[in-house]
CSV table of C-alpha atoms in Angstrom, one decimal:
chain,number,residue,atom,x,y,z
A,28,MET,CA,45.3,3.0,-1.7
A,29,ASP,CA,46.3,1.1,1.3
A,30,ARG,CA,44.8,0.9,4.6
A,31,LEU,CA,46.4,4.6,5.9
A,32,ASP,CA,44.5,6.1,2.8
A,33,LEU,CA,41.4,4.5,4.2
A,34,GLU,CA,41.6,6.1,7.6
A,35,LEU,CA,42.6,9.3,6.4
A,36,VAL,CA,39.5,9.9,4.6
A,37,THR,CA,37.2,8.6,7.2
A,38,ALA,CA,39.3,10.7,9.8
A,39,ILE,CA,39.1,13.9,7.6
A,40,ARG,CA,35.0,13.5,7.3
A,41,GLN,CA,34.8,12.8,10.9
A,42,GLN,CA,36.9,15.6,12.2
A,43,GLY,CA,35.7,18.0,9.8
A,44,SER,CA,39.3,19.5,9.2
A,45,LEU,CA,43.0,18.2,8.1
A,46,ALA,CA,44.0,19.3,11.8
A,47,GLY,CA,41.7,17.2,13.5
A,48,ALA,CA,42.5,14.3,11.3
A,49,ALA,CA,45.9,14.6,11.6
A,50,ARG,CA,45.5,14.5,15.7
A,51,ALA,CA,43.2,11.4,15.4
A,52,LEU,CA,45.9,9.8,13.2
A,53,GLY,CA,48.8,10.7,15.0
A,54,LEU,CA,50.2,12.7,12.1
A,55,THR,CA,51.4,15.9,11.4
A,56,PRO,CA,49.1,18.3,9.5
A,57,PRO,CA,51.8,18.8,6.4
A,58,GLY,CA,52.0,14.9,6.3
A,59,VAL,CA,47.8,14.7,6.1
A,60,THR,CA,47.8,17.6,3.4
A,61,ARG,CA,50.8,15.8,1.3
A,62,ARG,CA,48.9,12.3,1.5
A,63,LEU,CA,45.4,13.8,1.0
A,64,ALA,CA,46.9,15.6,-2.4
A,65,ALA,CA,48.7,12.4,-3.5
A,66,LEU,CA,45.5,10.3,-3.2
A,67,GLU,CA,43.3,12.9,-5.1
A,68,ALA,CA,46.1,13.0,-7.9
A,69,GLN,CA,46.2,9.1,-8.0
A,70,LEU,CA,42.2,8.9,-8.2
A,71,GLY,CA,41.9,12.1,-10.6
A,72,VAL,CA,39.0,13.4,-8.3
A,73,ARG,CA,38.9,15.7,-5.4
A,74,LEU,CA,37.7,14.0,-2.6
A,75,PHE,CA,37.2,17.1,-0.2
A,76,GLN,CA,36.4,20.9,-0.3
A,77,ARG,CA,38.8,23.1,1.7
A,78,SER,CA,37.8,26.1,3.2
A,79,THR,CA,39.2,28.3,6.2
A,80,ARG,CA,36.6,27.1,8.5
A,81,ARG,CA,35.8,23.6,7.3
A,82,VAL,CA,36.4,20.4,5.1
A,83,THR,CA,33.7,18.8,3.5
A,84,ALA,CA,33.5,15.6,1.4
A,85,THR,CA,32.4,16.0,-2.2
A,86,ALA,CA,30.0,13.3,-3.8
A,87,GLU,CA,33.3,11.4,-4.7
A,88,GLY,CA,34.6,11.7,-1.4
A,89,GLU,CA,31.3,10.4,0.2
A,90,SER,CA,31.4,7.5,-1.8
A,91,LEU,CA,35.1,6.6,-0.8
A,92,CYS,CA,34.4,7.1,3.1
A,93,ASP,CA,31.5,4.6,2.6
A,94,HIS,CA,33.5,1.9,0.9
A,95,ALA,CA,36.5,2.8,3.5
A,96,ARG,CA,34.4,2.3,6.6
A,97,VAL,CA,33.1,-1.3,5.3
A,98,LEU,CA,36.8,-2.2,4.2
A,99,LEU,CA,38.0,-1.1,7.5
A,100,GLN,CA,35.3,-2.9,9.3
A,101,GLY,CA,36.3,-5.9,7.4
A,102,PHE,CA,40.3,-5.5,8.4
A,103,ASP,CA,39.3,-5.1,12.0
A,104,ALA,CA,37.2,-8.3,11.9
A,105,ALA,CA,39.9,-10.3,10.3
A,106,GLU,CA,42.5,-9.0,12.9
A,107,SER,CA,40.0,-9.7,15.7
A,108,GLU,CA,39.7,-13.3,14.4
A,109,MET,CA,43.2,-13.9,14.1
A,110,ARG,CA,44.2,-12.7,17.6
A,111,GLU,CA,41.3,-15.3,18.9
A,112,ARG,CA,42.8,-18.2,17.1
A,113,ARG,CA,46.1,-17.6,19.0
A,114,SER,CA,44.4,-17.9,22.2
A,115,ALA,CA,42.0,-19.9,23.9
A,116,PRO,CA,38.1,-19.0,23.7
A,117,SER,CA,37.3,-17.1,26.9
A,118,GLY,CA,34.4,-14.9,28.2
A,119,PRO,CA,30.6,-15.3,29.3
A,120,ILE,CA,27.9,-17.0,27.1
A,121,ARG,CA,24.2,-16.3,28.3
A,122,LEU,CA,21.6,-18.5,26.7
A,123,VAL,CA,18.1,-19.5,27.0
A,124,ALA,CA,16.3,-23.0,26.6
A,125,THR,CA,13.0,-24.7,27.0
A,126,PHE,CA,12.8,-26.2,30.4
A,127,GLY,CA,12.5,-30.0,28.9
A,128,PHE,CA,14.8,-30.3,26.3
A,129,GLY,CA,17.1,-27.4,28.0
A,130,ARG,CA,17.2,-29.8,31.4
A,131,HIS,CA,17.9,-33.5,29.6
A,132,TRP,CA,19.9,-32.3,26.6
A,133,VAL,CA,21.4,-28.9,26.6
A,134,ALA,CA,22.6,-28.8,30.2
A,135,PRO,CA,25.0,-31.9,29.9
A,136,ALA,CA,26.1,-30.7,26.5
A,137,LEU,CA,27.1,-27.3,27.8
A,138,ALA,CA,28.9,-28.6,30.9
A,139,ASP,CA,30.9,-31.0,28.4
A,140,LEU,CA,31.8,-27.8,26.3
A,141,GLN,CA,32.8,-25.9,29.1
A,142,ALA,CA,35.3,-28.6,30.5
A,143,LEU,CA,36.9,-28.2,27.2
A,144,TYR,CA,37.2,-24.4,27.4
A,145,PRO,CA,37.8,-23.7,30.7
A,146,ALA,CA,38.0,-19.7,30.4
A,147,VAL,CA,34.3,-19.8,29.0
A,148,SER,CA,31.9,-19.1,31.5
A,149,ILE,CA,28.2,-20.3,30.7
A,150,GLN,CA,24.7,-19.3,32.0
A,151,LEU,CA,21.5,-21.2,31.0
A,152,HIS,CA,18.2,-19.7,31.8
A,153,LEU,CA,15.3,-22.2,31.3
A,154,THR,CA,11.8,-20.8,30.1
A,155,GLU,CA,8.7,-21.5,28.2
A,156,GLN,CA,8.5,-18.2,26.8
A,157,LEU,CA,11.1,-17.3,24.0
A,158,PRO,CA,12.4,-13.8,25.4
A,159,ASP,CA,13.6,-10.8,23.5
A,160,LEU,CA,16.9,-11.8,23.2
A,161,ALA,CA,18.7,-8.8,22.2
A,162,VAL,CA,16.6,-6.5,25.0
A,163,ASP,CA,17.3,-9.2,27.5
A,164,GLY,CA,21.1,-9.8,26.7
A,165,TYR,CA,21.1,-13.5,25.6
A,166,ASP,CA,23.5,-14.6,23.1
A,167,GLY,CA,20.9,-16.9,21.7
A,168,ALA,CA,18.5,-19.5,22.5
A,169,ILE,CA,18.2,-23.2,21.8
A,170,TRP,CA,14.7,-23.7,21.0
A,171,LEU,CA,12.5,-26.3,19.5
A,172,TRP,CA,10.8,-24.4,17.1
A,173,HIS,CA,11.7,-21.5,14.2
A,174,ALA,CA,12.0,-17.9,15.2
A,175,PRO,CA,8.6,-16.3,15.5
A,176,PRO,CA,7.7,-14.4,12.2
A,177,THR,CA,8.1,-11.2,14.1
A,178,ARG,CA,11.8,-12.0,14.7
A,179,GLN,CA,13.0,-13.4,11.5
A,180,ALA,CA,14.4,-10.4,9.9
A,181,GLU,CA,16.3,-9.6,13.1
A,182,TRP,CA,17.4,-12.8,14.2
A,183,THR,CA,19.6,-15.5,12.8
A,184,SER,CA,18.5,-19.2,12.8
A,185,ARG,CA,20.2,-22.8,12.2
A,186,ARG,CA,18.6,-25.9,12.7
A,187,LEU,CA,20.8,-28.0,15.0
A,188,ALA,CA,18.9,-31.6,14.8
A,189,ARG,CA,15.7,-33.1,13.5
A,190,ASN,CA,13.1,-33.7,16.0
A,191,GLN,CA,9.2,-35.1,15.6
A,192,ARG,CA,6.6,-35.5,17.8
A,193,VAL,CA,5.3,-39.1,18.0
A,194,MET,CA,2.0,-40.7,19.7
A,195,VAL,CA,2.5,-43.0,22.5
A,196,ALA,CA,0.4,-44.5,25.3
A,197,SER,CA,0.8,-47.1,28.3
A,198,PRO,CA,0.4,-50.7,27.3
A,199,GLY,CA,-2.2,-50.9,30.0
A,200,TYR,CA,-4.5,-48.3,28.0
A,201,LEU,CA,-3.7,-50.0,24.7
A,202,ARG,CA,-4.8,-53.3,26.2
A,203,ARG,CA,-8.4,-51.9,27.4
A,204,ARG,CA,-8.8,-49.7,24.1
A,205,GLY,CA,-7.1,-51.3,21.7
A,206,MET,CA,-4.2,-49.9,19.1
A,207,PRO,CA,-5.5,-47.5,16.6
A,208,ALA,CA,-4.9,-48.6,12.7
A,209,ASP,CA,-5.4,-45.2,11.3
A,210,PRO,CA,-5.3,-41.6,12.2
A,211,GLN,CA,-8.9,-41.4,12.0
A,212,ASP,CA,-9.5,-44.1,14.9
A,213,LEU,CA,-7.9,-41.4,16.9
A,214,THR,CA,-11.3,-39.8,17.3
A,215,GLN,CA,-12.6,-42.8,19.5
A,216,HIS,CA,-9.8,-42.4,22.0
A,217,ASP,CA,-9.0,-40.4,25.1
A,218,CYS,CA,-6.1,-38.2,23.6
A,219,LEU,CA,-4.2,-36.2,26.6
A,220,VAL,CA,-3.6,-32.5,25.1
A,221,VAL,CA,-0.6,-30.5,26.0
A,222,ARG,CA,-1.7,-26.4,26.1
A,223,GLU,CA,2.1,-25.1,26.2
A,224,ASN,CA,4.0,-22.8,24.0
A,225,LEU,CA,1.0,-21.8,21.9
A,226,GLU,CA,1.0,-19.1,19.4
A,227,PRO,CA,-2.1,-17.0,18.7
A,228,GLY,CA,-4.8,-18.6,17.2
A,229,GLN,CA,-3.0,-22.1,17.6
A,230,ARG,CA,-5.6,-24.9,18.2
A,231,VAL,CA,-4.5,-27.8,20.3
A,232,ASP,CA,-7.6,-30.2,19.6
A,233,HIS,CA,-6.3,-31.0,16.1
A,234,TRP,CA,-3.2,-33.0,15.8
A,235,HIS,CA,-1.6,-32.6,12.1
A,236,LEU,CA,-0.1,-35.8,11.3
A,237,ARG,CA,2.1,-36.9,8.5
A,238,GLN,CA,3.7,-39.9,6.9
A,239,ALA,CA,7.1,-39.8,5.5
A,240,GLY,CA,6.5,-38.1,2.2
A,241,GLY,CA,2.9,-37.9,2.6
A,242,GLN,CA,0.1,-35.4,2.8
A,243,PRO,CA,-0.6,-34.4,6.2
A,244,ARG,CA,-3.8,-35.4,8.1
A,245,HIS,CA,-5.7,-33.0,10.6
A,246,VAL,CA,-7.6,-35.2,13.1
A,247,PRO,CA,-9.6,-33.5,15.8
A,248,VAL,CA,-8.9,-35.3,19.1
A,249,ARG,CA,-10.7,-34.9,22.2
A,250,GLY,CA,-10.2,-36.2,26.1
A,251,PRO,CA,-11.2,-35.3,29.4
A,252,LEU,CA,-7.6,-34.4,30.4
A,253,SER,CA,-5.3,-31.5,29.4
A,254,SER,CA,-2.6,-29.5,31.0
A,255,ASN,CA,-0.1,-26.5,30.2
A,256,ALA,CA,2.6,-28.7,31.7
A,257,GLY,CA,3.6,-31.2,29.2
A,258,GLU,CA,5.5,-33.4,32.7
A,259,VAL,CA,1.8,-33.5,33.7
A,260,VAL,CA,0.3,-34.8,30.6
A,261,ARG,CA,3.1,-37.5,30.6
A,262,ASP,CA,2.5,-38.8,34.1
A,263,TRP,CA,-1.1,-38.9,33.0
A,264,CYS,CA,0.1,-40.9,30.0
A,265,LEU,CA,2.0,-43.3,32.0
A,266,ALA,CA,-1.0,-44.3,34.3
A,267,GLY,CA,-2.9,-45.3,31.4
A,268,LYS,CA,-5.3,-42.2,31.0
A,269,GLY,CA,-4.8,-41.7,27.1
A,270,ILE,CA,-2.6,-41.2,23.9
A,271,MET,CA,-0.1,-38.3,24.2
A,272,LEU,CA,1.5,-36.5,21.3
A,273,ARG,CA,5.0,-35.7,22.8
A,274,SER,CA,8.6,-34.8,21.3
A,275,LEU,CA,10.9,-38.0,20.9
A,276,TRP,CA,13.7,-36.8,22.8
A,277,ASP,CA,11.3,-36.6,25.9
A,278,VAL,CA,9.7,-40.1,25.8
A,279,ALA,CA,12.4,-42.0,23.9
A,280,PRO,CA,13.6,-43.5,27.6
A,281,LEU,CA,10.1,-44.5,28.2
A,282,LEU,CA,9.8,-46.5,24.8
A,283,SER,CA,13.2,-48.0,25.4
A,284,GLN,CA,12.1,-49.5,28.8
A,285,GLY,CA,8.6,-50.6,27.7
A,286,LYS,CA,6.7,-48.0,30.0
A,287,LEU,CA,5.2,-46.7,26.8
A,288,THR,CA,4.5,-48.1,23.5
A,289,GLN,CA,4.3,-45.8,20.2
A,290,VAL,CA,1.0,-45.4,18.7
A,291,LEU,CA,0.6,-45.4,14.8
A,292,PRO,CA,4.6,-45.4,14.3
A,293,ASP,CA,4.5,-44.5,10.7
A,294,TRP,CA,2.7,-41.1,11.4
A,295,SER,CA,4.4,-38.2,13.6
A,296,MET,CA,4.2,-34.4,13.8
A,297,PRO,CA,7.5,-33.4,12.6
A,298,ASP,CA,7.2,-29.6,13.6
A,299,ALA,CA,9.5,-29.2,16.5
A,300,ASP,CA,12.9,-29.1,15.3
A,301,ILE,CA,15.9,-27.9,17.5
A,302,HIS,CA,17.2,-24.6,16.4
A,303,TRP,CA,19.6,-22.2,17.4
A,304,LEU,CA,18.5,-18.7,17.4
A,305,ALA,CA,20.4,-15.5,18.0
A,306,PRO,CA,20.0,-11.7,17.3
A,307,TYR,CA,22.0,-10.8,14.1
A,308,ARG,CA,25.5,-9.6,15.0
A,309,PRO,CA,27.9,-8.8,12.2
A,310,GLN,CA,30.8,-10.3,13.9
A,311,ILE,CA,30.2,-13.4,16.2
A,312,PRO,CA,32.8,-14.2,19.1
A,313,ARG,CA,34.6,-17.2,18.7
A,314,ARG,CA,33.4,-18.8,21.9
A,315,ILE,CA,29.8,-18.4,20.3
A,316,ARG,CA,30.8,-20.1,17.0
A,317,LEU,CA,32.8,-23.0,18.9
A,318,MET,CA,29.7,-23.6,20.9
A,319,VAL,CA,27.2,-23.7,18.2
A,320,GLU,CA,29.3,-25.9,16.3
A,321,PHE,CA,29.7,-28.3,19.2
A,322,LEU,CA,25.9,-28.5,20.0
A,323,ALA,CA,25.4,-29.1,16.1
A,324,GLU,CA,28.0,-32.1,16.2
A,325,ARG,CA,26.5,-33.3,19.6
A,326,PHE,CA,22.6,-33.3,18.2
A,327,ARG,CA,23.2,-34.2,14.4
A,328,ALA,CA,22.7,-37.9,15.0
A,329,GLU,CA,19.5,-37.3,17.4
A,330,PRO,CA,20.8,-39.2,20.2
A,331,TRP,CA,17.8,-39.3,21.9
A,332,ARG,CA,16.2,-41.8,19.3
A,333,PRO,CA,16.1,-45.3,20.7
A,334,VAL,CA,17.3,-48.3,18.9
A,335,SER,CA,15.4,-51.3,19.1
A,336,ALA,CA,17.0,-54.8,19.7
A,337,ALA,CA,16.5,-55.6,16.5
A,338,GLY,CA,18.7,-52.1,15.3
A,339,ALA,CA,15.7,-50.2,14.0
A,340,ARG,CA,14.7,-47.0,15.3
A,341,PRO,CA,10.9,-46.7,16.7
A,342,GLY,CA,8.6,-45.5,13.9
A,343,SER,CA,10.9,-46.7,11.2
A,344,ARG,CA,10.2,-49.8,8.8
A,345,ARG,CA,12.8,-52.2,7.9
A,346,LYS,CA,13.3,-53.0,4.2
A,347,PRO,CA,12.5,-56.4,3.2
């Protein structure tokens, strides 16, 4: 069998007649009749029952048509990919990202990507609530958490980079109240709580901390100040109002500048990796594939992780 045979059987089933299939394929009716007879002789089965009014597929014909549909889709996908490879990527990309990470890290990366591929146009929407990507017409999201359970069967997910939430405080606060030596010491400190991007039933008054390779510790925290805006909590932290748990990508510059100090550097909350989320589609446009690979390469080394003067990452132990 060749591609024309596959197109022939699918056209006959769709049109319900040999004459209709001939018109759809641009062939003559006698040509379709001869080709079908030759195919049935080759396979040794009858594919279609003919009557004066209708041509219907046999069980064997239905099975062949189902296989033919999948194979033809593969042909089309391969041809489309080859055409894309011969030309520069072009077309629109609609994305969504969280406000903070989107503004500080995604937006500059996308500007550099667009400079590489001038025929690609990019629309970035920043939000704190993950939308229904397919319904709202987005190609995907750069998000700080996994896909929600209700979407995991419908969406594809790829981790672009690791991220962790670390505890920080201002030097002034730590001079007044002292540096915690153990996670349990946090119960004696003012902890600044961020109430954003909460899932149903999620508690914000417990921090789930973990050492590398260790078991998690669930520490109850309290403090007089909390907000649904992370930037407000960060400002309070800078003003010496307490200890904050915040993504490293957000506080790395402040750590490098000495405006904040990492608290319990061996402990973190590693639950906020950066992911690419997208509605499932059997064929992904080349511009989307290139963008995802570009972002994965851009973020793989976690460029937000500051390096100290001694060359060690904050929160890491130097080997003796």
